[in-house]
Structures are given as structure tokens and as C-alpha cells.
């Protein structure tokens, strides 16, 4: 089941006033108010008929379990953010496939994770998912190895995370540190005077990059709020970009090239606060202002490590899920979300190729746990702004034309004075419009 969204139909028009005036050959502004009302009305009519909002939106939908797959109600499906399955006692967040629904590549190593001292998961304070990592001064998470995909060498990289500090002003904190020894490391953190800092130390030669001023403290930083922090190195531009909540606070020249550190990665450092959603990527994801992510990170081909910090309260375990075997998959064209275990044990081997078709088994394909309303799917569906199909826009413009001019074409002509007789407005769409809208209609 999904909540009804009639209150949004027509609220976010997918054709604008300039398009309509151009289509109707109107140059005056005297009818702008009327046209604005007609646009909202017409787009609402179209969305009611096709059964969904046209512009992309985020949805949460709940289904009964016991099935191998469920079908989401809104199309086209853009991305599935998260699938949660009730197992009889708690909700379990299933491991994700890639952002296009396919299995994650498994050709890179997982990063081993060990919690130090009293670092633990906290389900009361979190940004996404079930919990976040709580650290206090010398408590942190450490990796005993740096997997090969995090040996960035001369390439691009991005280190990003969500962080919350309860301090009234920005503290001086090292948050993430790649550490070989005291003379070879790089670290990313908060800086009380300059907002953010990055430092690399190679063979005891240190290079430090700071944010420009205290703008971060005066306009963006807020105690007890999670903020998105990102450090992106672009090797072609030879620049380090630092971002706080999507705002670019530094695009400083930075020419140190070899970023390979082999001993461990420390997360938390001397921070007193909370960390959620840590992602290391082998590309420069950000170089200008952007909108911070509003959903948890998802693995993609550029992700080298991804830690959600999801688990039970006080747990001292977390895992790197960038190449985890997916526990569900989805098809974007049909909107089908399928319970999956990465193809293990449910695929045939005939004649010679594994994983080519479903096998005949006593248990059948894997299914969601059989609990009423036990499956929750969070997803994004619809067309992004600027990507609405041209035929759908043209059909909507024709609807607007009919409403604005208050007639539906001509019945016929009489040559005596070239008199034309018009159809009055009818409840149905004309055939040439309905032909297009039926292509997008969802009937449930």
C-alpha cells in the first residue's frame, strides 16, 4: 500500500508559463495569472488520468511479505534507496545492489573494521538507517589494513561522511586519518578557525589545506545537527575541494600526488560526537556547490568503501558494504523489487553456464519474510525536471489550449461565409491526446 498523493497532483507543473505562451502565441502578460491557474488544472488532469505524479518524487511503500517480488506503484522507477524487511522481531535493512539495480562488483576487498575503547553504535542519535557511530575523544574505529582500492596513488578521490558535534562552536578535530606511521599519513577534519582542514604528510613533509575563513562557523555550522562533509581531490586540476553541507569552502591548489598509505584507516579520531555514512571513492565527486544527499549512500562502481553504521544499540560491529552480496534487486522499467541473495544456490547450471536461469529447487526462489506489511521500500520515481518526455509535454500543452480557448476543435465547415461549428468542452480527452496519455497510464 502507498499513501495517496492527490494533494500533490497538479501542484508541481511539468510545463511552464513560457512554454505555454509560446505554444499559444501569446506575448502579453495580461493573461499570466489565468494561464498559471490553467497550467495547474491541466497538469492535475493529466496526472489524475495517468495515475501518478509526472515529476520525480521520493516515496515510501509498504507491502505484505511472503512473495519473491513486489511491484512499486509509481513509475518510472529511478532508484531504490532502501528495502527493509521485518523478521518477526525487528526490521532488517537489506544489503543494496548498485544504484541501477544490478549486483555489486566483488573484485575489490572489504575493509576490516574494529571499534576501539568505548566506540559503539547508537540507535537514539542517527541520521540515516538504524544507528550511527558514537565516539568520544580517544574512541574510534580502525581498519587493520588499507585495501588496494583505497591506495589512491596519483588518482582522484573523495572522502565524505555525515558528522554531528555537540560543541557550541567548531572544535579542532581529526575525523578520518589514513595512517602508515608518524611520518606518513593524511587526515581530514574540522578546524575551529577555518572550518575544515586536510593534511598529508609524506616522508615527514607535511602539506596542509585549510578552509578560507570562519564563514563555516557563522553561517553553516550548528551544534547537535548532522552535516555532510566532503573532501574531493581532482588530480587533473591539482586541487583539493572541501565542502560543508554542499557549500564549497575551498578549492585550493594542492600538488602532492602519491596518496598511498598501507597500515590502517582511523575513523573518529579525537572527535566527541557522532558519525554516519562514511564513503571513500576513487573519483572527485564534487567541485562546485551541490545539494547534500538526503538519503543514505548507495554503492556504485566508484565506491571503494561504504559504512552505514547500522546495527543494534551499543553494538561494536559495523561492516563495509561497498561490495556486499545484494539481498534484493530491482528493475527500473517494470518497477519490480525482488528478494535476492546474489544468485547463490537458486540458479541452474545447465548446460555449462552458472547463474543463467532459475533452478528447480524444493524451496524455490528466495522470498520476503511472510509478515503482513513486513516489507518497506523507499524509492524515487518519476521524471526529473528537464527530462519529461516531449510527447507528454505536447499532449499537456494541447489540454491547456483546449481549456484556455474553451472548445475542442471544429465539427465541420459550411462554405456559406465559412461558418464553423465547434464542439463544446467534453469530459473526455480528445483521441489524439488520449492516445499519448494511455502510453503513460498506470492502472492498478
Short mmCIF file of C-alpha atoms in Angstrom, two decimals:
data_model
loop_
_atom_site.label_atom_id
_atom_site.label_comp_id
_atom_site.label_asym_id
_atom_site.label_seq_id
_atom_site.Cartn_x
_atom_site.Cartn_y
_atom_site.Cartn_z
CA UNK A 1 0.00 0.00 0.00
CA UNK A 2 1.11 3.55 -0.62
CA UNK A 3 -0.21 6.81 0.73
CA UNK A 4 -2.44 8.75 -1.62
CA UNK A 5 -0.82 11.75 -3.20
CA UNK A 6 -3.84 13.50 -4.77
CA UNK A 7 -2.93 16.64 -2.87
CA UNK A 8 0.23 16.90 -5.00
CA UNK A 9 -1.37 16.31 -8.40
CA UNK A 10 -1.01 19.49 -10.41
CA UNK A 11 0.92 21.12 -7.60
CA UNK A 12 4.26 20.84 -9.41
CA UNK A 13 3.57 21.54 -13.12
CA UNK A 14 5.92 19.94 -15.63
CA UNK A 15 5.28 22.58 -18.31
CA UNK A 16 5.97 26.21 -17.54
CA UNK A 17 4.38 29.53 -18.41
CA UNK A 18 6.92 30.40 -21.11
CA UNK A 19 6.26 27.11 -22.93
CA UNK A 20 2.51 27.67 -22.81
CA UNK A 21 2.68 31.27 -24.04
CA UNK A 22 4.98 30.26 -26.86
CA UNK A 23 2.63 27.40 -27.85
CA UNK A 24 -0.43 29.67 -27.77
CA UNK A 25 1.41 32.60 -29.42
CA UNK A 26 0.71 34.92 -26.51
CA UNK A 27 3.12 37.78 -25.90
CA UNK A 28 1.08 39.87 -23.46
CA UNK A 29 1.40 39.43 -19.71
CA UNK A 30 -2.23 40.30 -19.03
CA UNK A 31 -3.30 36.63 -19.02
CA UNK A 32 -0.39 35.25 -16.97
CA UNK A 33 -2.44 34.74 -13.81
CA UNK A 34 -5.18 32.91 -15.66
CA UNK A 35 -2.67 30.79 -17.56
CA UNK A 36 -0.94 29.84 -14.31
CA UNK A 37 -4.23 28.51 -12.96
CA UNK A 38 -4.94 26.68 -16.22
CA UNK A 39 -1.48 25.06 -16.14
CA UNK A 40 -2.03 23.72 -12.62
CA UNK A 41 -5.51 22.49 -13.54
CA UNK A 42 -4.41 20.82 -16.79
CA UNK A 43 -1.35 19.13 -15.31
CA UNK A 44 -3.53 17.87 -12.46
CA UNK A 45 -5.99 16.43 -15.01
CA UNK A 46 -3.19 14.65 -16.84
CA UNK A 47 -1.67 13.25 -13.64
CA UNK A 48 -5.08 12.03 -12.42
CA UNK A 49 -5.61 10.25 -15.72
CA UNK A 50 -2.22 8.56 -15.90
CA UNK A 51 -2.41 7.71 -12.19
CA UNK A 52 0.79 9.28 -10.89
CA UNK A 53 2.82 12.43 -10.49
CA UNK A 54 4.97 13.20 -13.50
CA UNK A 55 7.86 15.00 -11.82
CA UNK A 56 10.17 12.83 -9.73
CA UNK A 57 9.48 12.46 -6.03
CA UNK A 58 10.51 10.24 -3.12
CA UNK A 59 8.06 7.58 -1.90
CA UNK A 60 7.74 5.04 0.88
CA UNK A 61 5.60 1.99 0.15
CA UNK A 62 4.70 -0.98 2.35
CA UNK A 63 3.89 -4.50 1.10
CA UNK A 64 2.92 -7.85 2.59
CA UNK A 65 5.75 -10.37 2.73
CA UNK A 66 5.78 -13.99 1.59
CA UNK A 67 6.45 -13.09 -2.05
CA UNK A 68 9.58 -13.30 -4.14
CA UNK A 69 9.00 -9.78 -5.51
CA UNK A 70 6.78 -6.73 -5.11
CA UNK A 71 5.74 -4.08 -7.63
CA UNK A 72 6.02 -0.42 -6.67
CA UNK A 73 3.12 1.85 -7.63
CA UNK A 74 4.96 4.82 -9.12
CA UNK A 75 6.83 4.75 -12.42
CA UNK A 76 9.30 5.21 -13.99
CA UNK A 77 11.45 3.88 -11.17
CA UNK A 78 14.63 5.89 -10.82
CA UNK A 79 16.32 4.37 -7.78
CA UNK A 80 15.55 2.26 -4.73
CA UNK A 81 17.06 3.90 -1.66
CA UNK A 82 16.42 1.17 0.90
CA UNK A 83 14.46 -2.04 1.44
CA UNK A 84 13.58 -3.05 4.99
CA UNK A 85 12.28 -6.50 5.92
CA UNK A 86 10.57 -7.43 9.19
CA UNK A 87 11.86 -10.76 10.50
CA UNK A 88 9.42 -11.30 13.37
CA UNK A 89 11.23 -9.22 15.97
CA UNK A 90 12.89 -6.27 14.22
CA UNK A 91 13.29 -4.50 10.90
CA UNK A 92 16.37 -5.59 8.96
CA UNK A 93 17.86 -3.26 6.35
CA UNK A 94 18.79 -5.41 3.36
CA UNK A 95 22.14 -5.03 1.63
CA UNK A 96 21.79 -2.94 -1.51
CA UNK A 97 22.56 -3.67 -5.13
CA UNK A 98 24.17 -0.95 -7.25
CA UNK A 99 22.27 2.26 -7.97
CA UNK A 100 20.89 0.74 -11.20
CA UNK A 101 19.70 -2.45 -9.51
CA UNK A 102 22.41 -4.88 -10.58
CA UNK A 103 24.72 -6.90 -8.31
CA UNK A 104 27.74 -5.12 -6.87
CA UNK A 105 31.13 -5.99 -8.34
CA UNK A 106 33.08 -8.18 -5.91
CA UNK A 107 36.55 -7.69 -7.37
CA UNK A 108 37.73 -5.43 -4.51
CA UNK A 109 38.42 -6.21 -0.87
CA UNK A 110 36.23 -5.33 2.08
CA UNK A 111 37.83 -3.13 4.71
CA UNK A 112 38.08 -4.83 8.09
CA UNK A 113 36.65 -2.70 10.90
CA UNK A 114 37.48 -2.78 14.64
CA UNK A 115 35.97 -0.48 17.29
CA UNK A 116 38.41 0.94 19.83
CA UNK A 117 37.71 1.61 23.51
CA UNK A 118 34.06 2.64 24.05
CA UNK A 119 33.11 3.48 20.45
CA UNK A 120 29.71 1.95 19.71
CA UNK A 121 26.53 2.27 17.65
CA UNK A 122 23.76 4.49 18.95
CA UNK A 123 20.17 3.96 17.74
CA UNK A 124 18.84 7.04 19.54
CA UNK A 125 21.01 9.54 17.65
CA UNK A 126 21.22 8.81 13.92
CA UNK A 127 20.98 10.49 10.55
CA UNK A 128 20.02 7.58 8.28
CA UNK A 129 19.21 3.94 8.80
CA UNK A 130 19.05 2.38 12.26
CA UNK A 131 22.00 3.93 14.09
CA UNK A 132 25.18 5.98 13.92
CA UNK A 133 28.68 5.68 15.37
CA UNK A 134 29.17 7.40 18.75
CA UNK A 135 32.76 8.35 19.60
CA UNK A 136 34.33 10.22 22.49
CA UNK A 137 37.85 11.71 22.27
CA UNK A 138 40.09 8.64 22.01
CA UNK A 139 37.38 6.20 20.89
CA UNK A 140 37.45 5.45 17.17
CA UNK A 141 37.00 2.81 14.52
CA UNK A 142 40.14 1.44 12.95
CA UNK A 143 40.88 -0.72 9.93
CA UNK A 144 43.84 -3.02 10.37
CA UNK A 145 44.51 -2.87 6.66
CA UNK A 146 44.08 -0.45 3.80
CA UNK A 147 42.51 -2.36 0.90
CA UNK A 148 44.06 -1.86 -2.51
CA UNK A 149 41.17 0.27 -3.79
CA UNK A 150 41.98 2.88 -1.10
CA UNK A 151 45.59 3.20 -2.22
CA UNK A 152 44.71 6.26 -4.25
CA UNK A 153 48.27 6.88 -5.51
CA UNK A 154 48.14 9.71 -8.10
CA UNK A 155 44.42 9.39 -8.79
CA UNK A 156 41.28 11.28 -7.82
CA UNK A 157 39.49 10.52 -4.58
CA UNK A 158 36.62 11.69 -2.36
CA UNK A 159 36.24 11.18 1.37
CA UNK A 160 32.80 12.09 2.72
CA UNK A 161 30.68 11.49 5.78
CA UNK A 162 27.90 12.88 7.94
CA UNK A 163 29.06 14.26 11.27
CA UNK A 164 27.45 15.71 14.37
CA UNK A 165 29.30 17.56 17.12
CA UNK A 166 27.53 18.79 20.25
CA UNK A 167 30.07 21.58 20.81
CA UNK A 168 28.73 25.14 20.62
CA UNK A 169 31.48 26.10 18.16
CA UNK A 170 33.56 24.16 15.67
CA UNK A 171 36.13 22.05 17.51
CA UNK A 172 39.60 21.15 16.27
CA UNK A 173 39.06 17.51 15.37
CA UNK A 174 40.72 14.92 13.21
CA UNK A 175 37.82 12.81 11.93
CA UNK A 176 39.38 10.42 9.39
CA UNK A 177 43.06 9.51 9.13
CA UNK A 178 44.95 7.24 6.72
CA UNK A 179 48.00 6.30 8.72
CA UNK A 180 51.15 4.37 7.82
CA UNK A 181 53.36 5.85 10.57
CA UNK A 182 54.10 9.18 12.27
CA UNK A 183 55.78 10.47 9.12
CA UNK A 184 53.33 9.18 6.52
CA UNK A 185 49.62 9.89 6.84
CA UNK A 186 46.77 12.02 5.61
CA UNK A 187 43.86 13.26 7.68
CA UNK A 188 40.55 15.05 7.24
CA UNK A 189 38.80 17.05 9.94
CA UNK A 190 37.23 20.15 11.45
CA UNK A 191 39.16 23.33 12.20
CA UNK A 192 38.00 25.86 14.80
CA UNK A 193 39.24 28.90 12.88
CA UNK A 194 38.96 27.78 9.25
CA UNK A 195 36.08 25.33 9.32
CA UNK A 196 37.73 22.35 7.60
CA UNK A 197 41.25 21.07 7.13
CA UNK A 198 43.15 18.43 5.17
CA UNK A 199 46.74 17.42 5.80
CA UNK A 200 49.06 15.00 4.06
CA UNK A 201 52.42 14.04 5.47
CA UNK A 202 54.75 12.11 3.19
CA UNK A 203 58.19 11.18 4.47
CA UNK A 204 57.82 13.81 7.22
CA UNK A 205 56.97 16.56 4.73
CA UNK A 206 53.58 17.99 5.67
CA UNK A 207 51.16 19.85 3.39
CA UNK A 208 48.10 21.40 5.00
CA UNK A 209 45.00 22.77 3.27
CA UNK A 210 42.60 24.95 5.29
CA UNK A 211 39.21 26.42 4.67
CA UNK A 212 39.32 30.15 3.85
CA UNK A 213 37.82 31.75 6.97
CA UNK A 214 35.18 31.42 9.68
CA UNK A 215 32.23 31.57 7.27
CA UNK A 216 31.53 27.96 8.10
CA UNK A 217 31.12 28.80 11.77
CA UNK A 218 28.91 31.82 11.23
CA UNK A 219 26.58 30.56 8.51
CA UNK A 220 26.58 26.78 8.33
CA UNK A 221 27.78 25.05 11.46
CA UNK A 222 25.11 24.16 14.01
CA UNK A 223 25.70 22.16 17.17
CA UNK A 224 23.77 18.88 17.51
CA UNK A 225 22.88 18.78 13.80
CA UNK A 226 24.24 16.27 11.30
CA UNK A 227 26.17 17.91 8.48
CA UNK A 228 27.56 16.47 5.26
CA UNK A 229 31.32 16.96 4.92
CA UNK A 230 33.24 16.10 1.74
CA UNK A 231 36.87 16.33 0.61
CA UNK A 232 37.48 15.81 -3.13
CA UNK A 233 40.88 15.76 -4.80
CA UNK A 234 40.94 16.42 -8.55
CA UNK A 235 44.30 15.23 -9.89
CA UNK A 236 43.89 16.96 -13.27
CA UNK A 237 43.19 20.37 -11.75
CA UNK A 238 45.61 19.64 -8.89
CA UNK A 239 43.06 20.99 -6.42
CA UNK A 240 41.57 19.93 -3.11
CA UNK A 241 37.87 20.80 -2.83
CA UNK A 242 36.31 20.95 0.64
CA UNK A 243 32.55 21.11 1.14
CA UNK A 244 30.27 21.57 4.14
CA UNK A 245 26.57 20.85 3.61
CA UNK A 246 27.06 21.18 -0.13
CA UNK A 247 28.77 24.58 0.04
CA UNK A 248 32.27 24.81 -1.42
CA UNK A 249 34.58 26.27 1.22
CA UNK A 250 37.87 25.61 -0.51
CA UNK A 251 39.18 24.84 -3.99
CA UNK A 252 42.83 25.19 -3.05
CA UNK A 253 45.73 24.22 -5.29
CA UNK A 254 47.28 21.02 -3.99
CA UNK A 255 50.08 19.25 -5.85
CA UNK A 256 51.08 16.34 -3.60
CA UNK A 257 50.47 13.33 -5.77
CA UNK A 258 51.04 9.98 -4.03
CA UNK A 259 48.28 9.14 -1.56
CA UNK A 260 49.11 5.53 -0.74
CA UNK A 261 49.09 4.63 2.95
CA UNK A 262 49.16 0.97 3.86
CA UNK A 263 48.71 0.42 7.62
CA UNK A 264 45.22 1.48 8.70
CA UNK A 265 42.34 3.90 8.49
CA UNK A 266 41.06 5.58 11.68
CA UNK A 267 37.50 6.95 11.83
CA UNK A 268 36.57 9.20 14.73
CA UNK A 269 39.98 10.39 15.84
CA UNK A 270 39.61 12.86 18.73
CA UNK A 271 36.00 13.77 17.89
CA UNK A 272 33.34 13.91 20.58
CA UNK A 273 30.13 13.27 18.69
CA UNK A 274 28.53 11.06 16.06
CA UNK A 275 29.45 9.88 12.58
CA UNK A 276 27.17 8.30 9.99
CA UNK A 277 27.52 7.15 6.39
CA UNK A 278 31.25 7.12 5.61
CA UNK A 279 32.15 6.68 1.94
CA UNK A 280 35.54 6.60 0.20
CA UNK A 281 35.51 6.93 -3.59
CA UNK A 282 38.17 6.77 -6.26
CA UNK A 283 36.80 9.78 -8.13
CA UNK A 284 36.42 13.51 -7.44
CA UNK A 285 32.67 13.62 -6.86
CA UNK A 286 32.30 17.32 -6.01
CA UNK A 287 33.91 20.51 -7.32
CA UNK A 288 31.08 23.09 -7.07
CA UNK A 289 28.16 23.75 -4.72
CA UNK A 290 25.66 20.88 -4.62
CA UNK A 291 22.62 19.67 -2.71
CA UNK A 292 23.76 17.31 0.08
CA UNK A 293 22.44 13.76 -0.08
CA UNK A 294 19.06 13.32 1.61
CA UNK A 295 19.26 9.53 1.63
CA UNK A 296 21.95 7.12 2.72
CA UNK A 297 24.82 6.44 0.33
CA UNK A 298 24.50 3.60 -2.17
CA UNK A 299 27.36 1.57 -3.66
CA UNK A 300 28.41 2.29 -7.23
CA UNK A 301 31.39 1.48 -9.42
CA UNK A 302 33.42 4.34 -7.93
CA UNK A 303 32.89 3.35 -4.29
CA UNK A 304 35.91 1.85 -2.54
CA UNK A 305 34.48 1.64 0.97
CA UNK A 306 30.98 2.30 2.33
CA UNK A 307 29.99 2.03 6.00
CA UNK A 308 26.38 2.68 7.07
CA UNK A 309 26.97 2.12 10.82
CA UNK A 310 23.62 0.32 11.03
CA UNK A 311 23.10 -2.15 13.86
CA UNK A 312 21.76 -2.73 17.34
CA UNK A 313 22.22 -0.18 20.10
CA UNK A 314 25.61 -0.41 21.85
CA UNK A 315 26.87 -2.77 19.14
CA UNK A 316 30.60 -2.65 18.47
CA UNK A 317 30.35 -4.04 14.96
CA UNK A 318 29.96 -2.42 11.57
CA UNK A 319 30.77 -3.60 8.08
CA UNK A 320 32.00 -2.28 4.78
CA UNK A 321 29.14 -2.93 2.33
CA UNK A 322 30.53 -1.45 -0.89
CA UNK A 323 30.75 -4.93 -2.44
CA UNK A 324 28.30 -6.83 -0.21
CA UNK A 325 26.21 -9.54 -1.87
CA UNK A 326 22.94 -7.80 -2.64
CA UNK A 327 19.88 -9.04 -0.76
CA UNK A 328 17.44 -7.51 -3.22
CA UNK A 329 17.45 -6.28 -6.80
CA UNK A 330 15.16 -4.09 -8.85
CA UNK A 331 14.20 -3.45 -12.46
CA UNK A 332 13.73 0.19 -13.33
CA UNK A 333 11.40 -0.24 -16.32
CA UNK A 334 8.87 -2.52 -14.56
CA UNK A 335 9.22 -1.24 -11.01
CA UNK A 336 9.79 -4.74 -9.63
CA UNK A 337 11.74 -5.19 -6.38
CA UNK A 338 12.92 -8.79 -5.95
CA UNK A 339 14.19 -10.56 -2.84
CA UNK A 340 17.61 -11.82 -3.81
CA UNK A 341 20.66 -13.43 -2.28
CA UNK A 342 23.09 -12.63 -5.05
CA UNK A 343 22.24 -15.70 -7.13
CA UNK A 344 23.73 -18.15 -4.61
CA UNK A 345 22.04 -21.56 -4.67
CA UNK A 346 18.99 -20.56 -6.70
CA UNK A 347 20.34 -20.69 -10.23
CA UNK A 348 20.71 -23.55 -12.65
CA UNK A 349 23.93 -24.88 -14.15
CA UNK A 350 22.65 -26.46 -17.37
CA UNK A 351 24.24 -26.75 -19.80
CA UNK A 352 27.54 -25.22 -18.68
CA UNK A 353 26.97 -21.64 -17.57
CA UNK A 354 26.11 -20.91 -13.94
CA UNK A 355 23.61 -18.30 -12.87
CA UNK A 356 21.84 -18.30 -16.22
CA UNK A 357 18.31 -19.25 -15.17
CA UNK A 358 16.33 -20.18 -12.01
CA UNK A 359 16.92 -23.73 -10.80
CA UNK A 360 14.25 -26.23 -9.79
CA UNK A 361 14.52 -26.43 -6.01
CA UNK A 362 12.33 -27.60 -3.13
CA UNK A 363 12.32 -24.13 -1.61
CA UNK A 364 12.02 -22.14 -4.82
CA UNK A 365 13.42 -18.65 -5.23
CA UNK A 366 14.02 -16.63 -2.05
CA UNK A 367 11.03 -14.70 -0.70
CA UNK A 368 10.47 -11.83 1.69
CA UNK A 369 9.60 -12.93 5.23
CA UNK A 370 5.86 -13.81 5.39
CA UNK A 371 4.61 -10.99 7.64
CA UNK A 372 1.74 -8.62 6.84
CA UNK A 373 3.06 -5.20 5.85
CA UNK A 374 6.52 -6.58 6.54
CA UNK A 375 8.34 -5.12 3.52
CA UNK A 376 9.07 -1.39 3.28
CA UNK A 377 10.53 0.06 0.09
CA UNK A 378 11.91 3.61 -0.06
CA UNK A 379 12.41 4.74 -3.62
CA UNK A 380 12.42 7.60 -6.12
CA UNK A 381 10.20 7.54 -9.18
CA UNK A 382 9.04 9.91 -11.90
CA UNK A 383 10.82 12.15 -14.39
CA UNK A 384 13.43 14.60 -13.20
CA UNK A 385 12.91 18.24 -14.15
CA UNK A 386 14.07 18.74 -17.73
CA UNK A 387 13.61 15.04 -18.58
CA UNK A 388 9.82 14.88 -19.04
CA UNK A 389 9.14 13.20 -22.44
CA UNK A 390 8.33 15.60 -25.26
CA UNK A 391 5.15 13.78 -26.30
CA UNK A 392 3.76 14.01 -22.77
CA UNK A 393 4.56 17.73 -22.65
CA UNK A 394 2.92 18.28 -26.06
CA UNK A 395 -0.23 16.42 -25.03
CA UNK A 396 -0.42 18.55 -21.89
CA UNK A 397 0.04 21.74 -23.90
CA UNK A 398 -2.89 20.67 -26.06
CA UNK A 399 -5.01 20.13 -22.95
CA UNK A 400 -4.08 23.63 -21.77
CA UNK A 401 -5.03 25.02 -25.19
CA UNK A 402 -8.47 23.37 -25.02
CA UNK A 403 -9.16 24.70 -21.54
CA UNK A 404 -7.88 28.19 -22.35
CA UNK A 405 -9.86 28.50 -25.58
CA UNK A 406 -12.92 26.66 -24.22
CA UNK A 407 -13.53 24.49 -27.28
CA UNK A 408 -12.47 21.18 -28.78
CA UNK A 409 -11.75 21.59 -32.49
CA UNK A 410 -14.40 22.03 -35.19
CA UNK A 411 -17.29 19.72 -36.01
CA UNK A 412 -17.31 20.82 -39.63
CA UNK A 413 -17.47 23.76 -42.03
CA UNK A 414 -20.16 25.35 -44.14
CA UNK A 415 -18.95 27.25 -47.19
CA UNK A 416 -21.59 29.90 -46.76
CA UNK A 417 -19.50 32.53 -45.06
CA UNK A 418 -17.07 29.79 -43.93
CA UNK A 419 -19.06 29.28 -40.79
CA UNK A 420 -17.58 26.74 -38.38
CA UNK A 421 -19.41 24.83 -35.69
CA UNK A 422 -17.39 23.95 -32.58
CA UNK A 423 -17.52 21.05 -30.18
CA UNK A 424 -18.29 22.12 -26.63
CA UNK A 425 -15.86 21.03 -23.93
CA UNK A 426 -16.37 17.37 -23.06
CA UNK A 427 -15.41 15.23 -20.11
CA UNK A 428 -13.09 13.01 -22.16
CA UNK A 429 -9.73 13.82 -23.66
CA UNK A 430 -9.79 14.08 -27.46
CA UNK A 431 -8.46 10.93 -29.15
CA UNK A 432 -5.13 12.45 -30.23
CA UNK A 433 -4.36 13.42 -26.61
CA UNK A 434 -5.65 10.22 -25.05
CA UNK A 435 -3.51 8.19 -27.45
CA UNK A 436 -0.41 9.74 -25.86
CA UNK A 437 -1.60 9.69 -22.25
CA UNK A 438 -2.52 5.99 -22.45
CA UNK A 439 1.18 5.23 -23.02
CA UNK A 440 1.94 6.57 -19.53
CA UNK A 441 -1.17 5.41 -17.72
CA UNK A 442 -0.81 3.12 -14.72
CA UNK A 443 -3.90 1.10 -13.87
CA UNK A 444 -3.81 -0.67 -10.51
#
